[in-house]
Amino acid sequence: MNLPVWLTRIPAFRLRQGVAGSALVALDRFEIAATAERMRVDRNGSVVSMLAIELPPGANNAQDLGFLAGLLRDRLRLTDTAGMLSDGRVAVLLPDTPEEGAWKVASDICESYPVGEARPNCEVHVYPDKPRSSTPNETGVGAGSGANRVTGPTPAARSGAASYDRVFARRTPWWKRAADLAGASLGLVVAGPVILAAAAAVRITSPGPAIYAQEREGLGGKRFKIYKLRTMQVGADALKDGLREHSVQDGPAFKMNSDPRVTPLGNILRKTSIDELPQLWNVLRGDMSLVGPRPLPVDESQGCEPWQRRRLLVTPGITCTWQVRGRNLVTFDEWVRMDLQYVQERSPLTDLKLIAQTAPAVVFAKGPR
């Protein structure tokens, strides 16, 4: 059982008063520490592990929290930071500690509980994440998922969990979700006839479905299917690797002038961005927002450097700073820096400005899409 929400809102000094001798910091301070550790790792190429601890079922009062805090105080180093997560779990940042070391801490904590009593559930998140493995472990989950789970004193019963990115992903503010629902609903009503006409034209001019669905990485690295009007021949994804050397975009992203996979009608749909209109459905579903970093295909997103994956801290969008200011004209590093600037400066005014700048950017855009 998770801690009640009110516990996560207690300032650090009050929490320490209620839990004698503990060193649990409040949510805001823990997030600052986690961000600082992530930036340190990005600079020096080291590693940081985070141990997330969920109290045993029924253990949700200050006394139970105090017992766990006492165990952490006796076990942790001065360089480690223990605090609260937004979901009520206790978390520990372990700098310069690989996954095995974090599991040793988890095992020590679990074994310190009295015999016969329920023990906490533990997850280990490592940054940067390990490369994903196509070979499943004994539970059927890729061994390189970036997080594993254990209940009890040994990590024998592990299962895949959220990545490090997902733990610190930022919830969509209420004002932004309200704007998304209103804008996407109105957009689908207004653009509905255009989408239907374009879909019919796609079916008439080339064999295959009118709607193209592709898996992308969204908030916190969570995968979802993005919907677009199909602008390429069927099976185009299988030809991508063979065309990689012709990409005009550096980094993991793929952009190509005169892409031979694009149909004649597809060229028109792309230049007018009509092919993007079905993504309004993604916005309604909550997979995307009207404004946010553009979601990359899974293979391209997985190819990003660790610091570049900070763009996954917010919900991806239909339009973004890169779309209106640097589309096809900047390096991938510059593209990501625009995204990270948006992550830091996200506000109603910023979103309104980007939405207003989108139409002119589409009309005067040059180069591949």
mmCIF file of N, CA and C in Angstrom, residues 103-156:
data_model
loop_
_atom_site.group_PDB
_atom_site.id
_atom_site.type_symbol
_atom_site.label_atom_id
_atom_site.label_comp_id
_atom_site.label_asym_id
_atom_site.label_seq_id
_atom_site.Cartn_x
_atom_site.Cartn_y
_atom_site.Cartn_z
ATOM 1 N N TRP A 103 20.955 -3.244 -5.420
ATOM 2 C CA TRP A 103 20.223 -4.427 -4.956
ATOM 3 C C TRP A 103 20.766 -4.926 -3.623
ATOM 4 N N LYS A 104 22.060 -4.720 -3.366
ATOM 5 C CA LYS A 104 22.623 -5.096 -2.070
ATOM 6 C C LYS A 104 21.994 -4.258 -0.963
ATOM 7 N N VAL A 105 21.816 -2.954 -1.224
ATOM 8 C CA VAL A 105 21.154 -2.093 -0.245
ATOM 9 C C VAL A 105 19.718 -2.559 -0.025
ATOM 10 N N ALA A 106 19.015 -2.868 -1.125
ATOM 11 C CA ALA A 106 17.629 -3.334 -1.011
ATOM 12 C C ALA A 106 17.550 -4.607 -0.180
ATOM 13 N N SER A 107 18.463 -5.526 -0.436
ATOM 14 C CA SER A 107 18.468 -6.784 0.306
ATOM 15 C C SER A 107 18.735 -6.553 1.789
ATOM 16 N N ASP A 108 19.684 -5.656 2.088
ATOM 17 C CA ASP A 108 19.991 -5.357 3.491
ATOM 18 C C ASP A 108 18.784 -4.757 4.204
ATOM 19 N N ILE A 109 18.076 -3.858 3.520
ATOM 20 C CA ILE A 109 16.899 -3.229 4.120
ATOM 21 C C ILE A 109 15.834 -4.282 4.410
ATOM 22 N N CYS A 110 15.552 -5.129 3.428
ATOM 23 C CA CYS A 110 14.509 -6.144 3.604
ATOM 24 C C CYS A 110 14.861 -7.126 4.718
ATOM 25 N N GLU A 111 16.126 -7.517 4.792
ATOM 26 C CA GLU A 111 16.541 -8.487 5.800
ATOM 27 C C GLU A 111 16.535 -7.906 7.208
ATOM 28 N N SER A 112 16.481 -6.571 7.316
ATOM 29 C CA SER A 112 16.466 -5.934 8.630
ATOM 30 C C SER A 112 15.083 -5.934 9.265
ATOM 31 N N TYR A 113 14.060 -6.280 8.492
ATOM 32 C CA TYR A 113 12.711 -6.364 9.060
ATOM 33 C C TYR A 113 12.605 -7.630 9.906
ATOM 34 N N PRO A 114 11.871 -7.564 11.013
ATOM 35 C CA PRO A 114 11.734 -8.736 11.889
ATOM 36 C C PRO A 114 11.192 -9.942 11.142
ATOM 37 N N VAL A 115 11.652 -11.117 11.532
ATOM 38 C CA VAL A 115 11.195 -12.361 10.922
ATOM 39 C C VAL A 115 9.689 -12.500 11.109
ATOM 40 N N GLY A 116 9.009 -12.853 10.037
ATOM 41 C CA GLY A 116 7.568 -13.054 10.100
ATOM 42 C C GLY A 116 6.756 -11.837 9.723
ATOM 43 N N GLU A 117 7.381 -10.658 9.691
ATOM 44 C CA GLU A 117 6.669 -9.444 9.311
ATOM 45 C C GLU A 117 6.771 -9.217 7.802
ATOM 46 N N ALA A 118 5.750 -8.542 7.271
ATOM 47 C CA ALA A 118 5.765 -8.209 5.845
ATOM 48 C C ALA A 118 6.936 -7.283 5.547
ATOM 49 N N ARG A 119 7.516 -7.456 4.378
ATOM 50 C CA ARG A 119 8.675 -6.666 4.001
ATOM 51 C C ARG A 119 8.334 -5.750 2.827
ATOM 52 N N PRO A 120 9.085 -4.682 2.677
ATOM 53 C CA PRO A 120 8.757 -3.715 1.614
ATOM 54 C C PRO A 120 9.039 -4.259 0.221
ATOM 55 N N ASN A 121 8.395 -3.652 -0.767
ATOM 56 C CA ASN A 121 8.678 -3.934 -2.175
ATOM 57 C C ASN A 121 9.724 -2.929 -2.652
ATOM 58 N N CYS A 122 10.707 -3.405 -3.379
ATOM 59 C CA CYS A 122 11.794 -2.539 -3.829
ATOM 60 C C CYS A 122 11.935 -2.575 -5.345
ATOM 61 N N GLU A 123 12.247 -1.434 -5.917
ATOM 62 C CA GLU A 123 12.594 -1.322 -7.331
ATOM 63 C C GLU A 123 13.932 -0.618 -7.444
ATOM 64 N N VAL A 124 14.719 -1.019 -8.409
ATOM 65 C CA VAL A 124 15.989 -0.353 -8.685
ATOM 66 C C VAL A 124 15.931 0.257 -10.077
ATOM 67 N N HIS A 125 16.218 1.535 -10.161
ATOM 68 C CA HIS A 125 16.265 2.259 -11.432
ATOM 69 C C HIS A 125 17.688 2.760 -11.632
ATOM 70 N N VAL A 126 18.251 2.499 -12.784
ATOM 71 C CA VAL A 126 19.638 2.871 -13.065
ATOM 72 C C VAL A 126 19.673 3.930 -14.161
ATOM 73 N N TYR A 127 20.489 4.959 -13.946
ATOM 74 C CA TYR A 127 20.681 5.973 -14.984
ATOM 75 C C TYR A 127 22.174 6.092 -15.280
ATOM 76 N N PRO A 128 22.567 6.020 -16.568
ATOM 77 C CA PRO A 128 21.666 5.828 -17.710
ATOM 78 C C PRO A 128 21.169 4.396 -17.793
ATOM 79 N N ASP A 129 19.989 4.233 -18.395
ATOM 80 C CA ASP A 129 19.415 2.903 -18.542
ATOM 81 C C ASP A 129 20.351 2.012 -19.339
ATOM 82 N N LYS A 130 20.325 0.728 -19.031
ATOM 83 C CA LYS A 130 21.068 -0.235 -19.842
ATOM 84 C C LYS A 130 20.406 -0.350 -21.202
ATOM 85 N N PRO A 131 21.154 -0.750 -22.237
ATOM 86 C CA PRO A 131 20.516 -1.016 -23.532
ATOM 87 C C PRO A 131 19.460 -2.085 -23.366
ATOM 88 N N ARG A 132 18.342 -1.909 -24.020
ATOM 89 C CA ARG A 132 17.267 -2.886 -23.900
ATOM 90 C C ARG A 132 17.688 -4.203 -24.530
ATOM 91 N N SER A 133 17.351 -5.272 -23.871
ATOM 92 C CA SER A 133 17.717 -6.600 -24.344
ATOM 93 C C SER A 133 16.518 -7.288 -24.946
ATOM 94 N N SER A 134 16.737 -8.001 -26.047
ATOM 95 C CA SER A 134 15.656 -8.745 -26.676
ATOM 96 C C SER A 134 15.529 -10.135 -26.075
ATOM 97 N N THR A 135 16.459 -10.475 -25.157
ATOM 98 C CA THR A 135 16.421 -11.782 -24.512
ATOM 99 C C THR A 135 15.689 -11.667 -23.194
ATOM 100 N N PRO A 136 14.543 -12.321 -23.017
ATOM 101 C CA PRO A 136 13.792 -12.196 -21.776
ATOM 102 C C PRO A 136 14.469 -12.931 -20.634
ATOM 103 N N ASN A 137 14.272 -12.395 -19.414
ATOM 104 C CA ASN A 137 14.773 -13.105 -18.246
ATOM 105 C C ASN A 137 13.749 -14.131 -17.793
ATOM 106 N N GLU A 138 13.926 -14.644 -16.587
ATOM 107 C CA GLU A 138 13.063 -15.731 -16.153
ATOM 108 C C GLU A 138 11.614 -15.315 -15.999
ATOM 109 N N THR A 139 11.335 -14.004 -15.925
ATOM 110 C CA THR A 139 9.952 -13.560 -15.791
ATOM 111 C C THR A 139 9.360 -13.160 -17.125
ATOM 112 N N GLY A 140 10.162 -13.239 -18.203
ATOM 113 C CA GLY A 140 9.649 -12.887 -19.519
ATOM 114 C C GLY A 140 9.807 -11.429 -19.841
ATOM 115 N N VAL A 141 10.573 -10.679 -19.038
ATOM 116 C CA VAL A 141 10.755 -9.257 -19.251
ATOM 117 C C VAL A 141 12.184 -9.006 -19.665
ATOM 118 N N GLY A 142 12.404 -8.074 -20.618
ATOM 119 C CA GLY A 142 13.758 -7.782 -21.055
ATOM 120 C C GLY A 142 14.662 -7.448 -19.891
ATOM 121 N N ALA A 143 15.832 -8.010 -19.868
ATOM 122 C CA ALA A 143 16.730 -7.839 -18.730
ATOM 123 C C ALA A 143 17.275 -6.441 -18.638
ATOM 124 N N GLY A 144 17.235 -5.685 -19.721
ATOM 125 C CA GLY A 144 17.804 -4.346 -19.690
ATOM 126 C C GLY A 144 16.755 -3.274 -19.625
ATOM 127 N N SER A 145 15.694 -3.478 -18.895
ATOM 128 C CA SER A 145 14.590 -2.529 -18.870
ATOM 129 C C SER A 145 14.898 -1.288 -18.079
ATOM 130 N N GLY A 146 15.999 -1.272 -17.305
ATOM 131 C CA GLY A 146 16.341 -0.088 -16.533
ATOM 132 C C GLY A 146 15.756 -0.114 -15.148
ATOM 133 N N ALA A 147 14.894 -1.055 -14.827
ATOM 134 C CA ALA A 147 14.324 -1.147 -13.497
ATOM 135 C C ALA A 147 13.874 -2.571 -13.249
ATOM 136 N N ASN A 148 14.022 -3.022 -12.026
ATOM 137 C CA ASN A 148 13.537 -4.331 -11.635
ATOM 138 C C ASN A 148 12.882 -4.215 -10.277
ATOM 139 N N ARG A 149 12.144 -5.242 -9.915
ATOM 140 C CA ARG A 149 11.354 -5.187 -8.695
ATOM 141 C C ARG A 149 11.627 -6.426 -7.859
ATOM 142 N N VAL A 150 11.660 -6.251 -6.552
ATOM 143 C CA VAL A 150 11.865 -7.386 -5.659
ATOM 144 C C VAL A 150 11.023 -7.195 -4.412
ATOM 145 N N THR A 151 10.441 -8.272 -3.928
ATOM 146 C CA THR A 151 9.735 -8.268 -2.664
ATOM 147 C C THR A 151 10.476 -9.203 -1.728
ATOM 148 N N GLY A 152 10.894 -8.717 -0.583
ATOM 149 C CA GLY A 152 11.588 -9.574 0.350
ATOM 150 C C GLY A 152 13.086 -9.394 0.300
ATOM 151 N N PRO A 153 13.823 -10.293 0.934
ATOM 152 C CA PRO A 153 15.249 -10.083 1.143
ATOM 153 C C PRO A 153 16.138 -10.353 -0.050
ATOM 154 N N THR A 154 15.655 -11.066 -1.066
ATOM 155 C CA THR A 154 16.507 -11.376 -2.211
ATOM 156 C C THR A 154 15.850 -10.929 -3.489
ATOM 157 N N PRO A 155 16.644 -10.549 -4.498
ATOM 158 C CA PRO A 155 16.084 -10.091 -5.766
ATOM 159 C C PRO A 155 15.730 -11.238 -6.686
ATOM 160 N N ALA A 156 15.163 -12.310 -6.143
ATOM 161 C CA ALA A 156 14.869 -13.472 -6.974
ATOM 162 C C ALA A 156 13.631 -13.264 -7.819
#
